[in-house]
Amino acid sequence: MITSSQAKFDGYKVYETTIAGRPFKLETGKMAQLANAAFMASYGETRVLCTVTASAKPREGVDFFPLSVDYEEKMYSVGRLPGSFQRREGRASEKAILAGRCIDRPIRPLFPKDMRNDCSVVATVMSVDPDCSPEIAAAIGVSAAIAVSDIPWDGPIASTNVGLVDGEIVINPTLEQRAKTDLTLTVSSTADLVAMIEAGGNEIPDDLMFDCIMAGHEVNKEIVAFINGIVAEIGKPKFAFESSNPDPAVLADIEAFCIEDVKKALYTDDKNVRDAALLPIYDAVHAKYDAQFEGCEAKLDEIMYLIQKHVVRAWLKDEHKRVDGRSIDEIRPLAAEIDLLPRAHGSGMFSRGQTQVLSVATLAPMSEAQKLDGLDEETQKRYIHHYNFPSYSVGETKPSRGPGRREIGHGALAERALLPVIPDVEDFPYAIRVVSEVLSSNGSTSQGSICGSTLALMAAGVPLKAPVAGISCGLITGDEGVYGDFMTMVDIQGLEDFYGDMDFKVAGTKKGITAIQMDLKVHGLTPEIIKEAFAKTHEAREYILDEVMLKAIAAPRTELSKYAPKMLTTTISPDKIGDVIGKQGKVIQSIQERCECEITIEEDGHVYVAGLDIEKAQQAVDIVNLIANDPEIGAIYSGKVTRLMTFGAFVEIAPGKEGLVHISKLDVKRVEKVEDVVTVGDQVLVKVTEIDDQGRINLSRRDALVEVNGAVVEEGADEVPERPRRNNDRRGHGRRHE
């Protein structure tokens, strides 16, 4: 006989607080008990299961800290089926990848730099309350899980969203507030330092952005104190791990052997020259020391990394000397040009030193806007930015395998930076895609893609509200960390990013900031460092705009490329949409075929017409308006002759809209027979002269010829031939519209 007892969760604990006036709860001890630690984070009705696991020992040959962070969206959390063919979740969405990166970036620097044990963080979104961000619940839940686990970590941290609604700072804005906020800001911080900033804003002034960051930091201090209380009660002792740091005596010996050669090799502004000069030094070190490191030669490469890092940081911190000879706040040589690709709708290339990005803009009908299958309310994206980083851009031979998380993150940053200046759909009814191809990389390609994309959009004729430029700021701290001496430098190249402590990317217009992304290798930043970074990037942005970009193209072009679709728009009553589409789509298909265009109709009645020929596109707009509205008396339309009678011709000016051109109104001269002037299928211009009480339309080709072509009516042309006694002109006309 099979029996069981009631499950007991002796270690079950619940911890509660409030964040931005809404209940927040962390539960542990019931779910995922085989993980090193797990919390169910609840914020309102949002639920995110946060787990962390680590291996007992490092894998053989691993020379980095193998941390993975996954943010998993489950469509059941919002009561929907996945949109894929298999009807199950597949590859992480772009938003999920970006959310995972926002969790990864602030927690990673808090792990020991010499630990090599695999560590896996998973945040699974199981229920979504639109007013309570699952991303924030996940970030706090992950921080609590790592903090109470036995995994070595110098946390906790906390994360907060900050909005700016009607000029007021709002913490963790609700769905309604997010719809009208001028700022979308995520701040992660420890109790003392700001560890991560991710922002998109509508040209936010530096001082106001700083105040918003500090407001988020103050909230984070309270959350960190909440987590520390949990750690004090149930936190586990941290496990010991095998340090990967080299023996200090061996490091000193190798450094003495090669440091002068390393200095000579590093001091150049050409990445290719530097790499070539370092190769024989590596060979010499391996020849001398491989026997000492038999079976673990990779440790020599790690030692060489530490030696180069020491040289670069000492130059910057102690001598204010940069590897390429620049002054601390000097930007590398700049270049900008447009129209490199004749068939593209717009193209622009931006170069900063050895960093070079070619951006290409494409305009398309609104029907081609990207459809989104996610957990929030956004269902489509009109402006799309993609970033590609091929291996040749850094001189490597790796085959292309599609965009990784870094490429997706950089593309999203550029998209966020430019979105605030993209014109409203009412003013520019296009779906817009920009692709940034990194041709050469030596630092800050994401900011180069922002500059190149501004050029491409302006060249394509997109009426940007203002041009956007981007630049990065680096940081070197002293031995005491961020609390001791520090120095910042503008426009960091690859080596300074690799060996430095910060990559603070800021994009914006002359008026204000549109995007921020901050990557750190230290625990966080003080307010003083943030203020200095803002000041330096602001000055650099203005310089780049004035001295390079606006000299390449001063303003958006007023005309589109001849290869770009011409877009017109109109609005009809939603209850007329069915008439325009027609049974089985036959009406709209006939309009598209006749006018060689593409028509998109939205549920609210907005109609977008795209075609290469602007006159044919306008004809399609006129037809749509005719179907949805009564013809305008006195207006001239192009119509198709559908029937010939002895007393005149019937002309269809729009599907379902047909009128009579009496024989006396067919031409500027007297007409004996209708067939002498028109035949079935002819396309003719006609003017609406009357719409009677029964809705019957009377048309005049003669009046249209006079008005459009300046034709002269011959004497006697108004005389009307004798009509058949049955008077079937009116009866025939009336039957068509009864």
XYZ file of C-alpha atoms in Angstrom:
738
model
C 0.000 0.000 0.000
C 1.333 3.411 -0.972
C 1.148 6.055 1.704
C 2.426 9.596 2.200
C 2.411 12.213 4.904
C 1.545 15.897 4.613
C 4.543 17.857 3.325
C 6.105 20.146 5.924
C 8.252 23.147 5.127
C 10.061 23.689 8.390
C 12.367 26.297 6.902
C 9.568 28.348 5.340
C 9.988 32.066 6.032
C 8.154 35.151 4.831
C 9.575 38.679 4.958
C 7.449 41.691 4.106
C 7.937 45.403 3.464
C 6.493 48.097 1.208
C 8.115 49.685 -1.844
C 6.563 52.806 -3.367
C 3.425 52.210 -1.295
C 2.874 48.672 -2.593
C 3.429 45.426 -0.640
C 6.659 43.560 -1.335
C 7.290 40.070 0.022
C 10.119 37.505 -0.060
C 9.302 33.853 0.673
C 11.901 31.096 1.089
C 12.045 27.490 2.275
C 9.131 26.128 0.231
C 10.204 26.110 -3.428
C 13.427 25.086 -5.232
C 15.049 23.755 -2.085
C 17.939 22.073 -3.930
C 19.301 25.402 -5.129
C 21.922 27.136 -3.001
C 19.179 29.666 -2.227
C 15.769 30.619 -3.604
C 13.145 33.285 -2.993
C 9.698 33.844 -4.400
C 9.588 37.617 -4.807
C 6.090 39.133 -4.703
C 5.316 42.732 -5.628
C 1.591 43.391 -5.701
C 0.322 40.435 -7.742
C 3.640 39.991 -9.535
C 5.477 36.748 -8.687
C 9.076 35.938 -9.682
C 10.934 32.816 -8.534
C 14.605 33.735 -8.014
C 17.214 30.976 -7.636
C 20.988 30.838 -7.429
C 23.264 27.800 -7.662
C 27.020 27.360 -7.740
C 29.350 24.446 -8.432
C 31.438 23.030 -5.613
C 34.617 23.147 -7.716
C 35.697 25.083 -10.812
C 35.909 23.383 -14.185
C 39.378 22.547 -15.456
C 40.998 25.280 -17.534
C 38.469 28.039 -16.824
C 40.278 31.394 -16.643
C 37.265 33.635 -15.913
C 34.308 33.765 -13.540
C 31.544 31.761 -15.307
C 28.389 33.567 -14.184
C 25.128 33.148 -16.133
C 22.012 35.222 -15.489
C 18.702 34.247 -17.109
C 15.445 36.168 -16.878
C 12.723 33.825 -18.091
C 9.331 35.133 -19.202
C 6.442 32.677 -18.946
C 3.423 33.625 -21.029
C 1.071 32.027 -18.492
C 2.067 34.901 -16.197
C -0.207 37.175 -18.235
C -2.756 34.530 -19.251
C -1.615 34.203 -22.878
C -0.449 31.413 -25.157
C 2.995 31.889 -26.695
C 2.874 33.171 -30.264
C 5.287 30.562 -31.627
C 4.219 27.637 -33.816
C 4.994 25.182 -30.986
C 2.975 27.304 -28.538
C 5.741 27.183 -25.974
C 8.392 29.605 -24.852
C 11.533 29.482 -26.979
C 14.494 31.797 -27.264
C 14.396 34.644 -24.769
C 12.748 37.806 -26.056
C 14.789 40.959 -26.493
C 13.162 42.474 -23.407
C 13.975 39.376 -21.354
C 17.616 39.542 -22.452
C 17.791 43.222 -21.520
C 16.204 42.516 -18.123
C 18.768 39.771 -17.523
C 21.593 42.160 -18.394
C 20.231 44.712 -15.910
C 20.432 42.064 -13.183
C 23.839 40.768 -14.326
C 25.718 44.059 -14.525
C 25.386 45.201 -10.890
C 25.801 41.770 -9.240
C 28.847 40.608 -11.246
C 31.471 43.001 -9.756
C 30.460 41.942 -6.223
C 31.707 38.363 -6.697
C 35.361 37.643 -5.868
C 37.494 38.370 -8.937
C 39.601 35.261 -8.332
C 36.695 32.792 -8.058
C 36.191 30.349 -10.959
C 33.247 28.252 -9.718
C 30.280 28.173 -12.091
C 27.388 30.272 -10.831
C 23.872 30.320 -12.286
C 21.139 32.847 -11.536
C 17.603 32.250 -12.838
C 14.633 34.608 -12.390
C 11.367 33.012 -13.615
C 8.434 35.371 -14.086
C 5.287 33.468 -13.067
C 2.673 36.194 -12.575
C 2.627 39.813 -13.750
C 0.819 42.738 -12.182
C 1.157 45.553 -14.764
C 1.571 48.130 -11.987
C 4.398 46.218 -10.262
C 7.472 45.638 -12.416
C 8.603 41.980 -12.574
C 12.097 43.217 -13.488
C 12.393 45.026 -10.154
C 10.954 42.089 -8.226
C 13.462 39.809 -9.967
C 16.454 42.053 -9.250
C 15.639 42.317 -5.544
C 14.800 38.622 -5.251
C 18.076 37.614 -6.926
C 20.051 39.913 -4.634
C 18.396 38.409 -1.557
C 19.005 34.855 -2.793
C 22.732 35.383 -3.401
C 23.084 37.297 -0.126
C 21.623 34.493 2.052
C 23.329 31.696 0.094
C 26.714 30.184 0.847
C 28.188 31.704 -2.323
C 30.885 34.333 -1.661
C 29.477 37.747 -2.591
C 29.901 41.304 -1.356
C 26.232 42.319 -1.583
C 23.393 42.896 -1.221
C 22.215 45.411 -3.768
C 18.762 46.758 -4.636
C 17.143 48.055 -7.818
C 14.500 50.715 -8.365
C 12.711 52.194 -11.363
C 12.409 55.969 -11.496
C 9.992 57.905 -13.686
C 9.381 61.582 -14.365
C 5.667 62.317 -14.680
C 4.516 65.925 -15.149
C 7.886 67.078 -13.832
C 7.621 65.011 -10.636
C 9.955 62.154 -9.703
C 7.990 58.889 -9.346
C 9.378 55.686 -7.803
C 8.402 52.439 -9.557
C 5.748 54.099 -11.750
C 2.497 52.262 -12.419
C 1.309 51.242 -15.889
C -0.641 54.490 -16.262
C 2.341 56.562 -15.135
C 4.729 54.704 -17.441
C 2.528 55.639 -20.406
C 3.254 59.335 -19.865
C 6.657 59.392 -18.177
C 9.496 61.434 -19.684
C 12.080 59.120 -18.121
C 12.592 55.381 -17.801
C 15.454 54.890 -15.334
C 16.697 51.825 -13.463
C 19.125 52.413 -10.587
C 20.908 49.560 -8.799
C 23.021 50.298 -5.750
C 24.538 49.003 -2.561
C 23.942 50.832 0.704
C 26.663 53.335 -0.230
C 27.377 53.249 -3.969
C 25.491 53.393 -7.270
C 26.278 50.138 -9.057
C 24.267 50.349 -12.297
C 22.358 52.963 -14.296
C 20.159 52.197 -17.301
C 18.119 55.109 -18.631
C 16.088 56.426 -21.519
C 14.691 59.938 -21.406
C 13.139 62.773 -23.361
C 16.171 65.073 -23.373
C 16.572 65.197 -19.578
C 18.966 67.905 -18.267
C 22.057 66.577 -16.486
C 21.101 68.036 -13.086
C 17.602 66.583 -13.204
C 18.935 63.172 -14.273
C 21.362 63.256 -11.330
C 18.502 64.050 -8.921
C 16.486 61.118 -10.292
C 19.442 58.753 -9.839
C 19.918 59.889 -6.257
C 16.179 59.468 -5.571
C 16.426 55.858 -6.719
C 19.545 55.352 -4.618
C 17.738 56.559 -1.462
C 14.971 53.989 -1.991
C 17.591 51.294 -2.610
C 19.201 52.011 0.771
C 15.960 51.014 2.506
C 15.649 47.817 0.444
C 19.271 46.866 1.172
C 18.580 47.285 4.893
C 15.528 45.007 4.483
C 17.657 42.311 2.796
C 20.414 42.657 5.403
C 17.828 41.906 8.087
C 16.970 38.664 6.276
C 20.669 37.754 5.936
C 21.190 38.315 9.649
C 18.441 35.793 10.401
C 18.927 33.003 7.815
C 22.167 33.790 5.966
C 24.528 30.836 5.432
C 28.309 30.891 5.973
C 30.135 31.498 2.676
C 32.038 28.539 1.245
C 35.788 28.598 0.688
C 37.040 28.476 -2.897
C 40.337 27.930 -4.622
C 41.734 31.326 -5.579
C 42.993 31.774 -9.134
C 45.361 34.585 -8.179
C 48.951 33.881 -9.214
C 51.755 33.480 -6.718
C 52.959 37.035 -5.920
C 56.605 36.001 -6.218
C 56.056 34.448 -9.671
C 54.086 37.506 -10.803
C 56.897 39.805 -9.650
C 59.506 37.679 -11.438
C 57.663 37.670 -14.772
C 56.855 41.370 -14.460
C 60.534 42.194 -13.966
C 61.367 40.077 -17.020
C 59.020 41.771 -19.483
C 57.489 44.978 -18.157
C 59.683 47.397 -20.103
C 58.942 45.585 -23.345
C 55.233 45.601 -22.472
C 55.312 49.368 -21.944
C 56.909 49.945 -25.345
C 54.361 47.676 -27.040
C 51.326 49.257 -25.388
C 52.198 52.886 -26.130
C 50.608 53.391 -29.547
C 47.328 54.612 -31.018
C 47.142 51.682 -33.450
C 45.557 48.490 -32.111
C 47.122 46.360 -34.880
C 50.614 47.665 -34.100
C 50.070 47.030 -30.389
C 48.858 43.457 -30.917
C 51.764 42.705 -33.251
C 54.294 44.108 -30.759
C 52.888 42.020 -27.897
C 53.143 38.673 -29.749
C 56.935 38.241 -29.417
C 56.729 39.242 -25.745
C 54.153 36.494 -25.112
C 56.370 34.039 -26.997
C 59.390 34.991 -24.898
C 57.464 34.643 -21.621
C 56.092 31.229 -22.613
C 59.546 30.046 -23.736
C 61.045 31.000 -20.374
C 58.230 29.976 -18.009
C 56.132 27.221 -19.670
C 58.062 24.481 -17.922
C 57.236 26.091 -14.587
C 53.505 26.103 -15.481
C 53.374 22.714 -17.230
C 49.760 21.701 -17.799
C 48.474 25.165 -16.911
C 50.071 27.499 -19.458
C 46.868 29.602 -19.491
C 47.928 31.021 -16.113
C 50.807 32.737 -17.896
C 48.340 34.593 -20.111
C 46.449 35.659 -16.992
C 49.683 36.966 -15.506
C 50.384 38.896 -18.707
C 46.892 40.386 -18.451
C 47.644 41.569 -14.900
C 50.959 43.123 -15.977
C 49.321 45.064 -18.822
C 46.515 46.139 -16.532
C 49.024 47.447 -14.009
C 50.874 49.437 -16.696
C 47.775 51.059 -18.196
C 46.232 51.944 -14.835
C 49.492 53.349 -13.460
C 49.925 55.556 -16.543
C 46.403 56.904 -16.215
C 46.230 57.283 -12.457
C 49.748 58.428 -11.618
C 50.951 60.140 -14.798
C 47.675 61.148 -16.514
C 49.124 59.447 -19.555
C 47.034 57.537 -22.082
C 48.314 54.665 -24.209
C 47.720 56.586 -27.454
C 49.335 59.829 -26.272
C 46.090 61.790 -25.880
C 45.355 64.148 -23.027
C 42.824 62.944 -20.456
C 39.863 64.794 -21.980
C 40.888 64.655 -25.628
C 38.638 62.865 -28.120
C 40.222 60.704 -30.804
C 40.173 61.939 -34.447
C 36.595 62.114 -35.742
C 35.026 61.722 -39.170
C 31.457 61.639 -40.455
C 29.982 61.143 -43.913
C 26.660 60.243 -45.516
C 25.265 58.612 -48.663
C 27.738 55.756 -48.906
C 25.089 53.321 -50.202
C 23.158 54.680 -53.211
C 20.169 52.310 -53.057
C 19.656 52.524 -49.302
C 17.114 55.040 -48.048
C 19.765 56.656 -45.859
C 23.309 55.834 -44.765
C 25.914 57.416 -42.522
C 29.356 56.406 -41.296
C 30.914 57.677 -38.079
C 34.561 57.141 -37.141
C 36.277 57.857 -33.835
C 39.888 56.734 -33.908
C 39.883 53.077 -34.939
C 36.221 52.681 -34.050
C 34.083 52.871 -37.183
C 30.355 52.228 -37.565
C 28.226 52.310 -40.718
C 24.513 52.824 -40.035
C 21.818 52.255 -42.651
C 18.214 53.502 -42.388
C 15.225 51.868 -44.077
C 11.710 53.342 -44.276
C 8.704 51.052 -44.596
C 4.905 51.075 -44.341
C 3.421 50.916 -40.868
C 2.267 47.372 -41.623
C 5.900 46.323 -41.279
C 6.253 47.579 -37.705
C 7.613 44.802 -35.474
C 4.999 42.700 -33.674
C 5.947 41.905 -30.077
C 5.033 38.804 -28.056
C 5.859 39.721 -24.477
C 4.514 40.227 -20.977
C 3.771 43.950 -21.089
C 1.219 46.071 -22.919
C 3.471 46.963 -25.863
C 2.391 44.913 -28.892
C 4.377 46.523 -31.696
C 7.504 48.577 -32.236
C 7.654 51.239 -34.929
C 11.327 52.206 -34.552
C 13.759 49.285 -34.650
C 17.519 49.480 -34.149
C 19.821 46.512 -34.776
C 23.538 46.374 -34.015
C 25.945 43.887 -35.607
C 29.467 43.162 -34.379
C 31.228 40.909 -36.939
C 34.478 39.211 -35.998
C 36.495 41.125 -38.614
C 35.834 44.332 -36.663
C 38.394 43.163 -34.084
C 40.628 41.257 -36.512
C 39.291 37.806 -35.617
C 38.120 34.908 -37.802
C 35.113 33.674 -35.829
C 32.102 32.745 -38.033
C 28.852 34.708 -37.630
C 26.219 32.986 -35.516
C 23.653 35.773 -35.108
C 23.475 38.476 -32.446
C 24.442 37.629 -28.889
C 23.332 39.322 -25.674
C 25.939 42.055 -26.041
C 24.784 42.922 -29.566
C 21.154 42.976 -28.466
C 22.034 45.193 -25.513
C 23.997 47.675 -27.633
C 21.236 47.799 -30.238
C 18.663 48.498 -27.514
C 20.850 51.283 -26.114
C 21.072 52.982 -29.513
C 17.335 52.506 -30.028
C 16.606 54.057 -26.646
C 18.917 56.983 -27.394
C 17.203 57.881 -30.674
C 13.580 57.042 -29.873
C 12.844 60.378 -28.103
C 13.755 62.346 -31.261
C 11.910 60.130 -33.767
C 8.919 62.116 -35.131
C 5.407 61.095 -34.115
C 3.608 58.726 -36.457
C 1.071 61.455 -37.304
C 3.899 63.616 -38.638
C 5.941 60.838 -40.252
C 3.824 57.698 -40.803
C 6.657 55.210 -41.359
C 8.069 52.151 -39.678
C 11.813 52.803 -39.387
C 14.681 50.336 -39.083
C 18.319 51.271 -38.591
C 21.109 48.699 -38.776
C 24.520 49.611 -37.359
C 27.363 47.582 -38.845
C 30.529 47.798 -36.743
C 33.336 47.893 -39.293
C 36.178 48.412 -36.833
C 36.148 48.285 -33.038
C 38.504 49.912 -30.590
C 36.149 51.068 -27.858
C 32.653 52.505 -27.526
C 31.088 51.142 -30.699
C 27.613 51.518 -29.171
C 28.096 55.278 -28.997
C 29.534 55.299 -32.507
C 26.366 53.544 -33.685
C 24.255 56.318 -32.149
C 26.222 58.993 -34.006
C 26.196 57.053 -37.289
C 22.483 56.365 -36.972
C 21.686 60.039 -36.475
C 23.533 60.731 -39.728
C 21.688 57.942 -41.559
C 18.255 59.063 -40.358
C 18.878 62.685 -41.305
C 20.165 61.585 -44.724
C 17.016 59.482 -45.170
C 14.841 62.537 -44.605
C 13.498 61.525 -41.192
C 12.613 64.837 -39.501
C 14.370 64.202 -36.194
C 13.395 66.567 -33.396
C 17.114 67.049 -32.677
C 20.385 65.265 -33.576
C 21.804 62.830 -30.997
C 25.447 62.050 -30.204
C 26.955 59.564 -27.756
C 30.255 59.338 -25.871
C 31.685 57.277 -23.024
C 33.586 58.199 -19.886
C 36.077 55.920 -18.135
C 37.276 55.628 -14.556
C 40.428 54.586 -12.724
C 40.308 54.214 -8.938
C 43.200 54.018 -6.529
C 44.166 51.193 -4.229
C 41.511 52.293 -1.754
C 38.753 51.848 -4.348
C 36.134 54.449 -5.103
C 36.493 56.039 -1.668
C 40.077 57.027 -2.402
C 41.535 58.981 -5.276
C 39.950 58.575 -8.683
C 40.281 60.034 -12.151
C 37.974 60.002 -15.160
C 38.751 60.328 -18.869
C 36.527 60.917 -21.858
C 36.284 58.709 -24.984
C 37.858 55.508 -23.698
C 39.346 53.127 -26.220
C 39.310 49.348 -25.930
C 42.364 48.987 -23.705
C 41.097 51.610 -21.235
C 37.712 49.891 -21.121
C 39.349 46.468 -20.678
C 41.681 47.490 -17.857
C 39.661 50.362 -16.393
C 36.860 50.408 -13.816
C 33.966 51.973 -15.722
C 32.342 52.467 -19.089
C 29.820 55.253 -18.519
C 27.952 55.735 -21.811
C 25.811 58.854 -22.191
C 23.849 59.831 -25.312
C 21.773 62.923 -25.881
C 21.035 66.128 -27.709
C 22.321 69.580 -26.839
C 19.217 69.980 -24.690
C 19.550 66.846 -22.576
C 20.170 63.134 -22.061
C 18.259 60.520 -24.036
C 20.042 57.350 -22.848
C 22.552 56.072 -20.284
C 24.187 52.703 -19.830
C 26.796 52.206 -17.134
C 29.102 49.175 -16.831
C 31.348 48.825 -13.770
C 34.114 46.538 -12.566
C 34.109 48.073 -9.076
C 31.361 47.974 -6.459
C 29.840 51.311 -7.402
C 30.160 55.052 -7.870
C 29.977 57.996 -5.532
C 27.802 61.022 -6.416
C 30.969 62.989 -7.191
C 32.051 60.514 -9.874
C 28.595 60.560 -11.483
C 28.541 64.374 -11.596
C 32.008 64.499 -13.160
C 31.040 61.903 -15.772
C 27.946 63.914 -16.693
C 29.942 67.110 -17.100
C 32.580 65.513 -19.318
C 30.156 63.613 -21.552
C 27.944 66.693 -21.991
C 30.838 68.795 -23.250
C 32.030 65.972 -25.518
C 28.545 65.449 -27.026
C 28.261 69.090 -28.001
C 31.736 69.032 -29.542
C 30.962 65.945 -31.633
C 27.685 67.430 -32.866
C 29.079 70.855 -33.779
C 32.496 69.939 -35.107
C 31.727 66.762 -37.046
C 28.167 65.518 -37.405
C 26.357 68.743 -38.268
C 29.098 69.623 -40.730
C 28.371 66.375 -42.576
C 24.629 67.130 -42.679
C 23.220 70.231 -41.024
C 19.543 69.193 -40.945
C 17.301 66.325 -42.034
C 16.651 66.270 -45.763
C 13.282 67.592 -46.872
C 12.872 64.929 -49.573
C 13.028 61.163 -49.306
C 15.180 58.915 -51.468
C 13.576 57.997 -54.776
C 13.843 54.382 -53.615
C 11.912 55.025 -50.384
C 8.145 54.492 -50.270
C 6.119 57.694 -50.212
C 3.637 57.652 -47.376
C 0.293 59.377 -47.072
C -2.237 59.072 -44.304
C -5.903 59.710 -43.714
C -8.486 58.888 -41.063
C -11.858 57.224 -41.559
C -14.643 56.248 -39.224
C -13.907 52.822 -37.680
C -17.354 51.592 -38.762
C -16.338 52.198 -42.392
C -13.249 49.967 -42.216
C -15.218 46.968 -43.437
C -16.378 48.894 -46.500
C -12.803 49.810 -47.412
C -11.537 46.255 -46.928
C -14.507 44.651 -48.676
C -15.654 41.053 -48.678
C -12.604 38.761 -48.412
C -10.425 41.856 -48.844
C -11.378 42.323 -52.474
C -11.926 46.094 -52.294
C -8.632 46.965 -50.629
C -6.757 44.537 -52.874
C -8.226 46.172 -55.971
C -7.184 49.620 -54.727
C -3.651 48.414 -54.016
C -3.367 46.818 -57.440
C -4.833 49.799 -59.258
C -2.687 52.370 -57.438
C 0.466 50.219 -57.033
C 0.613 50.848 -53.317
C 0.288 49.199 -49.930
C -2.535 50.172 -47.568
C -2.530 49.620 -43.810
C -5.672 50.266 -41.751
C -5.572 50.367 -37.964
C -8.477 49.639 -35.649
C -8.910 53.303 -34.722
C -9.456 54.279 -38.374
C -5.974 55.521 -39.216
C -5.108 54.615 -42.805
C -1.530 54.559 -44.142
C -0.835 54.405 -47.878
C 2.694 53.644 -49.122
C 3.922 53.663 -52.717
C 6.890 54.745 -54.786
C 4.685 57.056 -56.894
C 3.254 59.847 -54.737
C 0.481 60.637 -57.256
C -0.785 57.058 -57.251
C -0.583 56.979 -53.473
C -2.714 60.131 -53.350
C -5.191 58.495 -55.710
C -5.478 55.583 -53.275
C -6.117 58.000 -50.394
C -8.844 59.684 -52.430
C -10.479 56.333 -53.163
C -10.409 55.303 -49.492
C -11.945 58.625 -48.485
C -14.583 58.236 -51.175
C -15.570 54.796 -49.909
C -15.724 55.979 -46.323
C -17.416 59.302 -47.085
C -19.831 60.778 -49.614
C -18.191 62.335 -52.677
C -17.677 66.067 -52.396
C -19.681 68.208 -54.809
C -17.277 70.148 -56.998
C -14.414 67.689 -56.460
C -12.647 66.023 -59.375
C -11.973 62.286 -59.326
C -10.358 59.719 -61.581
C -12.847 56.969 -62.377
C -13.312 53.881 -64.489
C -16.014 53.593 -67.158
C -18.148 50.585 -66.240
C -21.239 50.790 -68.534
C -22.318 52.615 -71.671
C -25.897 53.700 -72.293
C -27.424 55.721 -75.164
C -27.858 58.659 -72.783
C -24.453 58.555 -71.096
C -21.807 56.518 -69.337
C -21.570 55.190 -65.805
C -18.222 55.843 -64.110
C -17.009 54.172 -60.906
C -15.013 56.723 -58.928
C -14.463 54.278 -56.057
C -15.559 50.717 -55.261
C -19.294 50.943 -54.629
C -19.405 54.614 -55.696
C -20.741 54.964 -59.255
C -22.198 57.992 -61.010
C -23.691 58.947 -64.356
C -21.977 61.187 -66.907
C -24.795 62.357 -69.155
C -23.964 62.429 -72.881
C -24.216 66.214 -72.784
C -21.439 66.275 -70.134
C -19.050 63.835 -71.815
C -16.956 66.307 -73.776
C -16.392 69.984 -74.479
C -17.875 69.472 -77.945
C -21.214 68.079 -79.029
C -21.360 64.263 -78.749
C -23.547 62.218 -81.106
C -22.776 58.773 -79.633
C -21.320 57.849 -76.234
C -19.062 55.305 -77.955
C -17.387 58.129 -79.883
C -15.838 59.430 -76.652
C -15.383 56.576 -74.145
C -15.352 52.792 -73.961
C -15.796 50.411 -71.036
C -12.606 50.240 -68.978
C -11.395 53.767 -69.796
C -9.939 55.803 -66.921
C -11.391 59.322 -67.045
C -11.420 62.467 -64.952
C -14.886 63.523 -63.770
C -16.309 66.265 -61.596
C -19.147 65.678 -59.126
C -21.940 68.102 -60.034
C -24.849 66.801 -57.988
C -25.877 64.205 -55.395
C -29.655 63.914 -55.259
C -31.893 63.015 -52.330
C -31.610 59.333 -53.151
C -27.803 59.441 -53.092
C -27.434 59.214 -56.883
C -24.299 60.886 -58.202
C -24.212 63.039 -61.336
C -20.794 63.547 -62.912
C -19.343 65.760 -65.652
C -16.301 64.894 -67.704
C -16.674 68.175 -69.612
C -16.349 70.277 -66.418
C -13.313 68.275 -65.331
C -11.580 68.879 -68.695
C -12.287 72.602 -68.450
C -10.993 72.871 -64.883
C -7.947 70.617 -65.181
C -6.810 71.178 -68.776
C -8.304 74.586 -69.508
C -10.373 73.141 -72.372
C -12.889 75.423 -74.112
C -16.528 74.400 -74.549
C -17.563 74.558 -78.204
C -20.702 76.449 -79.201
C -23.764 74.206 -79.175
C -22.169 71.562 -76.995
C -24.863 72.019 -74.360
C -27.603 70.876 -76.705
C -29.042 67.563 -75.524
C -30.002 64.890 -78.088
C -33.538 63.616 -77.991
C -33.854 60.949 -75.284
C -35.727 57.693 -75.600
C -39.361 58.101 -74.628
C -39.021 55.485 -71.817
C -36.857 57.951 -69.897
C -34.786 54.962 -68.767
C -31.791 57.160 -67.984
C -33.162 57.887 -64.543
C -34.525 54.421 -63.990
C -31.216 52.885 -65.008
C -29.325 55.265 -62.778
C -31.610 54.639 -59.859
C -31.473 50.859 -60.026
C -27.717 50.945 -59.504
C -28.093 52.564 -56.098
C -31.395 51.192 -54.790
